[in-house]
Coordinates of C-alpha atoms in Angstrom, one line a residue:
X1 CA 125.6 109.3 92.8
X2 CA 126.9 108.5 96.3
X3 CA 125.3 110.2 99.2
X4 CA 127.1 111.1 102.4
X5 CA 124.3 110.0 104.6
X6 CA 120.9 108.4 104.7
X7 CA 119.4 111.8 105.4
X8 CA 121.0 113.3 102.3
X9 CA 119.7 110.4 100.2
X10 CA 116.3 110.8 101.7
X11 CA 116.2 114.5 100.7
X12 CA 117.2 113.5 97.1
X13 CA 114.3 110.9 97.0
X14 CA 111.8 113.6 98.3
X15 CA 113.1 116.0 95.7
X16 CA 112.4 113.4 93.0
X17 CA 108.8 113.3 94.3
X18 CA 108.2 117.0 94.6
X19 CA 109.9 117.9 91.3
X20 CA 108.1 115.3 89.2
X21 CA 105.9 116.5 86.3
X22 CA 103.2 113.8 85.6
X23 CA 101.0 114.2 82.6
X24 CA 98.1 112.0 81.4
X25 CA 99.0 111.5 77.8
X26 CA 96.9 108.6 76.5
X27 CA 94.5 105.7 77.1
X28 CA 95.5 102.5 75.3
X29 CA 95.0 98.7 75.3
X30 CA 97.0 97.2 78.1
X31 CA 98.9 94.7 75.9
X32 CA 100.1 97.5 73.7
X33 CA 102.3 99.0 76.5
X34 CA 102.8 95.9 78.8
X35 CA 104.4 93.2 76.7
X36 CA 104.2 90.7 79.5
X37 CA 100.4 90.5 78.8
X38 CA 100.7 87.9 76.1
X39 CA 98.7 84.7 76.2
X40 CA 96.7 83.9 79.3
X41 CA 98.3 86.4 81.7
X42 CA 96.7 88.5 84.4
X43 CA 98.2 91.3 86.5
X44 CA 97.1 91.6 90.2
X45 CA 97.4 94.0 93.1
X46 CA 100.0 93.6 95.8
X47 CA 103.1 91.5 96.3
X48 CA 103.3 88.2 94.4
X49 CA 100.5 85.7 95.2
X50 CA 99.2 82.5 93.8
X51 CA 95.6 82.1 92.7
X52 CA 94.7 79.6 95.5
X53 CA 96.0 82.1 98.1
X54 CA 93.8 85.0 96.8
X55 CA 90.7 86.1 98.7
X56 CA 87.2 85.8 97.3
X57 CA 87.0 89.2 95.5
X58 CA 90.4 88.9 93.8
X59 CA 89.5 85.4 92.6
X60 CA 86.2 86.9 91.4
X61 CA 88.0 89.6 89.5
X62 CA 90.1 86.9 87.8
X63 CA 86.8 85.1 86.8
X64 CA 85.6 88.4 85.3
X65 CA 88.8 89.0 83.4
X66 CA 88.7 85.5 81.9
X67 CA 85.1 86.1 80.8
X68 CA 86.1 89.5 79.4
X69 CA 89.0 88.1 77.4
X70 CA 86.8 85.2 76.1
X71 CA 89.1 82.5 77.7
X72 CA 85.9 81.1 79.2
X73 CA 82.2 81.2 78.5
X74 CA 81.0 80.9 82.0
X75 CA 82.1 81.0 85.6
X76 CA 82.7 77.3 85.8
X77 CA 85.0 77.3 82.8
X78 CA 86.8 80.3 84.1
X79 CA 87.4 78.8 87.6
X80 CA 88.7 75.6 86.0
X81 CA 91.3 77.6 84.0
X82 CA 92.4 79.4 87.1
X83 CA 92.5 76.4 89.3
X84 CA 94.4 74.3 86.7
X85 CA 97.3 76.8 86.6
X86 CA 96.6 77.7 83.0
X87 CA 96.8 81.5 83.8
X88 CA 100.1 83.2 84.7
X89 CA 99.9 85.9 87.4
X90 CA 102.2 89.0 87.6
X91 CA 102.0 91.8 90.2
X92 CA 101.0 95.1 88.6
X93 CA 103.9 96.8 90.3
X94 CA 106.4 94.6 88.4
X95 CA 105.4 96.0 85.0
X96 CA 105.1 99.8 85.8
X97 CA 101.4 99.4 86.6
X98 CA 99.0 99.7 89.5
X99 CA 95.5 98.3 90.0
X100 CA 92.7 99.2 92.5
X101 CA 91.4 96.5 94.9
X102 CA 92.0 93.2 93.1
X103 CA 94.0 95.0 90.6
X104 CA 93.2 92.4 87.9
X105 CA 94.3 93.7 84.5
X106 CA 94.2 91.8 81.3
X107 CA 95.5 92.3 77.8
X108 CA 92.5 93.9 76.2
X109 CA 91.5 96.2 79.0
X110 CA 92.0 100.0 78.5
X111 CA 94.7 101.6 80.7
X112 CA 95.5 105.2 81.5
X113 CA 99.1 106.2 80.5
X114 CA 100.8 108.8 82.8
X115 CA 104.2 110.0 81.8
X116 CA 106.6 111.7 84.4
X117 CA 108.2 114.2 82.1
X118 CA 111.1 114.9 84.5
X119 CA 112.4 111.3 84.2
X120 CA 110.6 110.1 81.1
X121 CA 109.1 107.0 82.8
X122 CA 105.5 105.9 82.4
X123 CA 102.9 104.2 84.6
X124 CA 99.6 102.5 83.8
X125 CA 96.3 101.9 85.5
X126 CA 92.9 100.6 84.4
X127 CA 90.0 103.2 84.5
X128 CA 87.5 103.5 87.3
X129 CA 84.3 101.5 86.7
X130 CA 82.2 103.3 89.2
X131 CA 80.9 101.8 92.5
X132 CA 78.9 98.8 93.6
X133 CA 79.2 95.6 91.5
X134 CA 82.4 96.2 89.6
X135 CA 85.4 94.0 88.6
X136 CA 87.9 95.5 91.0
X137 CA 85.6 94.5 94.0
X138 CA 85.3 90.9 92.7
X139 CA 82.0 91.1 90.7
X140 CA 81.9 89.3 87.4
X141 CA 78.3 89.4 86.1
X142 CA 77.4 90.1 82.5
X143 CA 76.8 93.7 83.4
X144 CA 80.3 94.0 84.7
X145 CA 81.9 92.4 81.7
X146 CA 79.8 94.5 79.2
X147 CA 80.9 97.7 81.0
X148 CA 84.5 96.7 80.7
X149 CA 84.0 96.0 77.0
X150 CA 82.4 99.5 76.6
X151 CA 85.3 101.1 78.4
X152 CA 87.8 99.3 76.1
X153 CA 85.9 100.0 72.9
X154 CA 84.3 103.4 73.5
X155 CA 85.5 105.2 76.6
X156 CA 89.2 104.5 76.2
X157 CA 89.5 105.4 72.5
X158 CA 87.3 108.5 73.0
X159 CA 89.6 109.8 75.7
X160 CA 92.7 108.9 73.6
X161 CA 91.4 111.0 70.8
X162 CA 90.7 113.9 73.1
X163 CA 94.2 113.7 74.7
X164 CA 95.9 113.7 71.3
X165 CA 94.4 117.2 70.8
X166 CA 96.0 118.6 74.0
X167 CA 99.5 120.1 74.1
X168 CA 101.4 117.1 75.5
X169 CA 98.6 115.8 77.7
X170 CA 96.9 117.0 80.9
X171 CA 99.2 118.5 83.6
X172 CA 98.2 116.5 86.6
X173 CA 100.1 118.6 89.1
X174 CA 97.9 121.6 88.2
X175 CA 94.7 119.6 88.5
X176 CA 95.5 118.0 91.9
X177 CA 96.7 121.3 93.3
X178 CA 93.3 122.7 92.6
X179 CA 91.4 119.7 93.8
X180 CA 93.1 119.4 97.2
X181 CA 91.9 123.0 98.0
X182 CA 88.4 121.8 97.1
X183 CA 88.3 119.0 99.7
X184 CA 89.8 115.9 97.9
X185 CA 92.4 113.6 99.5
X186 CA 92.6 111.5 96.3
X187 CA 91.9 108.1 97.7
X188 CA 88.4 108.0 99.1
X189 CA 87.3 111.4 97.9
X190 CA 87.9 112.4 94.3
X191 CA 84.8 114.4 93.6
X192 CA 86.5 117.7 92.9
X193 CA 89.3 116.1 90.8
X194 CA 86.9 114.1 88.8
X195 CA 84.8 117.2 88.1
X196 CA 87.9 119.2 87.1
X197 CA 89.0 116.3 84.9
X198 CA 85.7 116.5 83.0
X199 CA 86.0 120.3 82.8
X200 CA 89.5 119.9 81.3
X201 CA 88.8 117.1 78.9
X202 CA 85.3 118.0 77.6
X203 CA 86.4 120.7 75.1
X204 CA 88.8 118.2 73.5
X205 CA 86.1 115.5 73.5
X206 CA 83.8 117.9 71.7
X207 CA 86.5 118.6 69.0
X208 CA 87.4 115.0 68.6
X209 CA 85.9 112.7 65.9
X210 CA 83.5 110.8 68.2
X211 CA 80.0 109.5 67.2
X212 CA 77.4 111.7 68.9
X213 CA 75.8 108.8 70.9
X214 CA 79.3 107.7 72.1
X215 CA 80.1 111.3 73.1
X216 CA 76.9 111.5 75.1
X217 CA 77.6 108.2 76.9
X218 CA 81.2 109.2 77.7
X219 CA 80.3 112.6 79.1
X220 CA 77.5 111.0 81.2
X221 CA 79.8 108.3 82.5
X222 CA 82.5 110.8 83.5
X223 CA 79.9 113.1 85.1
X224 CA 78.4 110.2 87.1
X225 CA 81.6 108.6 88.2
X226 CA 82.8 110.5 91.3
X227 CA 85.8 108.2 91.8
X228 CA 87.0 108.3 88.2
X229 CA 90.0 110.4 89.1
X230 CA 91.3 107.8 91.7
X231 CA 92.8 105.7 88.9
X232 CA 94.4 108.7 87.3
X233 CA 95.9 109.6 90.7
X234 CA 97.1 106.0 91.1
X235 CA 99.0 106.1 87.8
X236 CA 100.2 109.6 88.7
X237 CA 101.6 108.4 92.0
X238 CA 103.1 105.3 90.5
X239 CA 105.0 107.3 87.9
X240 CA 106.3 109.7 90.5
X241 CA 107.3 107.0 93.0
X242 CA 109.0 104.8 90.4
X243 CA 111.2 107.8 89.5
X244 CA 112.0 108.3 93.1
X245 CA 112.9 104.6 93.3
X246 CA 115.8 105.1 90.9
X247 CA 117.7 106.5 93.9
X248 CA 118.9 103.3 95.4
X249 CA 119.8 104.7 98.8
X250 CA 117.9 106.0 101.9
X251 CA 115.0 104.9 104.0
X252 CA 111.9 106.4 102.2
X253 CA 108.9 104.2 101.4
X254 CA 108.4 104.1 97.6
X255 CA 105.4 101.8 97.5
X256 CA 102.8 100.3 99.7
X257 CA 100.4 97.6 98.4
X258 CA 98.3 94.7 99.5
X259 CA 96.9 91.5 98.0
X260 CA 94.4 90.4 100.6
X261 CA 96.9 88.2 102.3
X262 CA 100.1 90.2 102.6
X263 CA 100.9 93.9 102.9
X264 CA 104.1 94.8 101.1
X265 CA 106.4 97.9 101.0
X266 CA 109.3 98.9 99.0
X267 CA 112.1 101.2 100.3
X268 CA 114.4 103.5 98.3
X269 CA 117.5 101.9 99.6
X270 CA 116.4 98.4 98.9
X271 CA 115.3 98.6 95.3
X272 CA 112.8 96.1 94.1
X273 CA 112.7 94.0 97.3
X274 CA 109.3 93.6 99.0
X275 CA 109.0 93.5 102.8
X276 CA 105.8 91.9 103.7
X277 CA 103.5 91.1 106.7
X278 CA 99.9 89.8 107.1
X279 CA 97.4 92.4 106.1
X280 CA 94.9 94.0 108.5
X281 CA 91.1 94.2 107.8
X282 CA 89.7 97.7 107.2
X283 CA 87.3 99.2 109.8
X284 CA 84.6 101.6 108.6
X285 CA 81.0 102.2 107.6
X286 CA 79.0 99.7 105.6
X287 CA 76.2 99.9 103.1
X288 CA 72.8 98.9 104.4
X289 CA 72.6 95.2 105.0
X290 CA 76.3 94.6 105.5
X291 CA 78.6 94.7 108.5
X292 CA 82.2 94.3 109.6
X293 CA 81.8 90.6 109.5
X294 CA 81.4 90.9 105.7
X295 CA 84.7 92.8 105.2
X296 CA 87.5 91.3 103.1
X297 CA 91.1 91.8 104.4
X298 CA 93.0 94.8 103.1
X299 CA 93.5 94.7 99.3
X300 CA 94.7 96.8 96.4
X301 CA 97.5 98.9 94.9
X302 CA 95.7 102.1 95.7
X303 CA 97.9 102.7 98.7
X304 CA 100.4 104.1 96.2
X305 CA 98.5 107.3 97.0
X306 CA 99.5 107.1 100.7
X307 CA 103.0 106.3 99.6
X308 CA 103.1 109.6 97.7
X309 CA 101.6 111.4 100.7
X310 CA 97.9 111.8 100.0
X311 CA 94.9 109.6 100.9
X312 CA 94.8 108.9 104.6
X313 CA 98.0 110.9 105.0
X314 CA 96.1 114.1 104.1
X315 CA 92.8 113.3 105.8
X316 CA 92.7 116.9 107.0
X317 CA 92.3 118.0 103.4
X318 CA 89.0 116.2 103.1
X319 CA 86.8 116.7 106.2
X320 CA 83.8 115.8 104.1
X321 CA 85.0 112.2 103.8
X322 CA 85.9 111.5 107.5
X323 CA 82.4 110.5 108.5
X324 CA 82.1 108.3 105.4
X325 CA 85.2 106.3 106.3
X326 CA 84.3 106.2 110.0
X327 CA 87.1 108.4 111.1
X328 CA 85.0 110.8 113.1
X329 CA 84.9 114.6 112.7
X330 CA 87.3 117.4 111.7
X331 CA 89.4 117.1 114.9
X332 CA 90.0 113.5 114.1
X333 CA 91.0 114.3 110.6
X334 CA 93.4 116.9 111.9
X335 CA 94.9 114.5 114.4
X336 CA 95.4 111.8 111.8
X337 CA 97.4 114.2 109.5
X338 CA 99.4 115.5 112.4
X339 CA 100.2 112.0 113.3
X340 CA 101.2 111.1 109.8
X341 CA 103.5 114.1 109.7
X342 CA 105.5 112.5 112.5
X343 CA 106.7 109.7 110.2
X344 CA 107.5 111.8 107.2
X345 CA 110.5 114.0 106.5
X346 CA 108.9 117.0 104.9
X347 CA 105.9 118.6 103.2
X348 CA 105.0 118.8 99.5
X349 CA 104.7 122.5 98.7
X350 CA 102.8 121.6 95.5
X351 CA 99.9 120.4 97.6
X352 CA 99.0 123.2 100.1
X353 CA 96.1 122.3 102.3
X354 CA 93.9 125.2 103.4
X355 CA 92.5 123.3 106.4
X356 CA 96.0 122.7 107.6
X357 CA 97.0 126.3 107.6
X358 CA 98.2 125.8 104.0
X359 CA 100.9 123.3 105.1
X360 CA 101.8 121.0 102.2
X361 CA 100.8 117.3 102.2
X362 CA 103.2 115.1 104.1
X363 CA 105.9 113.6 101.9
X364 CA 108.6 111.0 102.4
X365 CA 107.5 108.2 104.8
X366 CA 110.7 107.3 106.6
X367 CA 110.8 103.7 107.9
X368 CA 113.2 104.7 110.7
X369 CA 110.5 107.1 112.0
X370 CA 107.8 104.5 111.7
X371 CA 109.7 101.9 113.7
X372 CA 110.9 104.5 116.3
X373 CA 107.5 105.9 116.9
X374 CA 105.4 102.8 116.3
X375 CA 103.1 104.9 114.1
X376 CA 102.1 103.2 110.9
X377 CA 100.6 104.8 107.8
X378 CA 96.8 105.0 107.8
X379 CA 95.1 104.2 104.5
X380 CA 91.7 105.2 103.2
X381 CA 90.1 102.4 101.4
X382 CA 86.9 100.9 99.9
X383 CA 85.8 97.6 101.5
X384 CA 85.0 94.6 99.4
X385 CA 82.7 91.8 100.5
X386 CA 84.8 88.7 101.3
X387 CA 82.7 86.6 99.0
X388 CA 83.3 86.9 95.2
X389 CA 80.6 88.4 93.1
X390 CA 79.0 90.8 95.7
X391 CA 81.3 93.9 95.2
X392 CA 81.8 96.9 97.4
X393 CA 80.0 96.9 100.8
X394 CA 81.5 99.9 102.5
X395 CA 84.5 102.2 103.1
X396 CA 86.9 102.8 105.9
X397 CA 90.5 103.0 107.0
X398 CA 93.2 100.5 107.7
X399 CA 96.7 100.6 109.2
X400 CA 99.8 99.2 107.5
X401 CA 101.3 96.4 109.7
X402 CA 104.4 97.5 111.6
X403 CA 106.3 94.3 110.8
X404 CA 106.8 95.4 107.2
X405 CA 108.8 98.4 108.3
X406 CA 110.7 96.5 111.0
X407 CA 111.9 93.9 108.4
X408 CA 112.8 96.7 106.0
X409 CA 114.8 98.5 108.6
X410 CA 116.8 95.4 109.5
X411 CA 117.6 94.8 105.9
X412 CA 118.6 98.4 105.4
X413 CA 120.8 98.3 108.5
X414 CA 122.6 95.2 107.1
X415 CA 123.1 97.0 103.8
X416 CA 124.7 100.0 105.5
X417 CA 126.6 97.8 108.0
X418 CA 125.1 99.2 111.1
X419 CA 123.1 97.6 114.0
X420 CA 119.3 97.8 113.7
X421 CA 118.9 97.5 117.5

């Protein structure tokens, strides 16, 4: 379809976002839905990057994945494989997937499957491991690898059995609409959504053919993992934003991601092209014994949540998290969301926020507004230690670099034959 103006195209993109119907339909082995994962192949977060350019935690995640897959028996063997170029790397975003922090995903890991029923497209994301020493933050100890194996062999198949008993999967729009009124913003705070997910899935788990000891372990893991829903939300947002990307016009951001070196964005009018700039380093609060000096530069595909309009964009929905990410009090949260509204073209009526006078979450980041105002999206994020193997050391916020949006605007202006001055 040809649109008469950028504004008309932008409205069509936003309609794709707000009309989407994402459902969690399955949990499967990654290689069964991502054919590119054959042989020694790893998916990673962010725009394309080479192993030698990766920061410590992403390299550590690669080591953990090599151990998990049995490509190596120890860290030394794994690093030799990685350094010798024996492993192929592909961005998660290039194969309908997203990955938190390092984003490292391998063939035999379990992935969530979210289907956007309005467009029929699907998106994939690994499941949340919990906090602390976990693969996504660069840890690769035996404990980390064994947890991944349990998730692939027990947790994933158990959830798959439960989801097959539902009527077409879990309706994620309904779940997030409830959770946003309960104080979640879906990036740093997912306590309500994770609890609601357990509430929804538990009756089906109880009906499924699952060994009693496995059922107990699965229920405990879901109850203990406050951030479990983050990865569901990431797949939700990826499925929705990929559908919006089918409109190849306009100036709406359809993805934001980072690989520890570069921050990249995609824009509706520019298709698959990445516009990149050096990442910033998150600022925030740190676990005891760690400080800002330990922080790794910005990393992960989880900024797909902000691309959709939640996370840092809807800080006002989650006043309980503002202190945790070092953003101050309620007035600061309100100011952040008010500021984010200035760079968006509308509000998502599916996500009314009680603490914002029931105004919907911001939707449709317009690169023209970003460049005009100089306001860049703010992202809520976990903070990884810059050294591999240590894991998460804090949480905070980070700004997207303005240069990404400036580059995208210049390219878009050239496409439309107008001056970007």
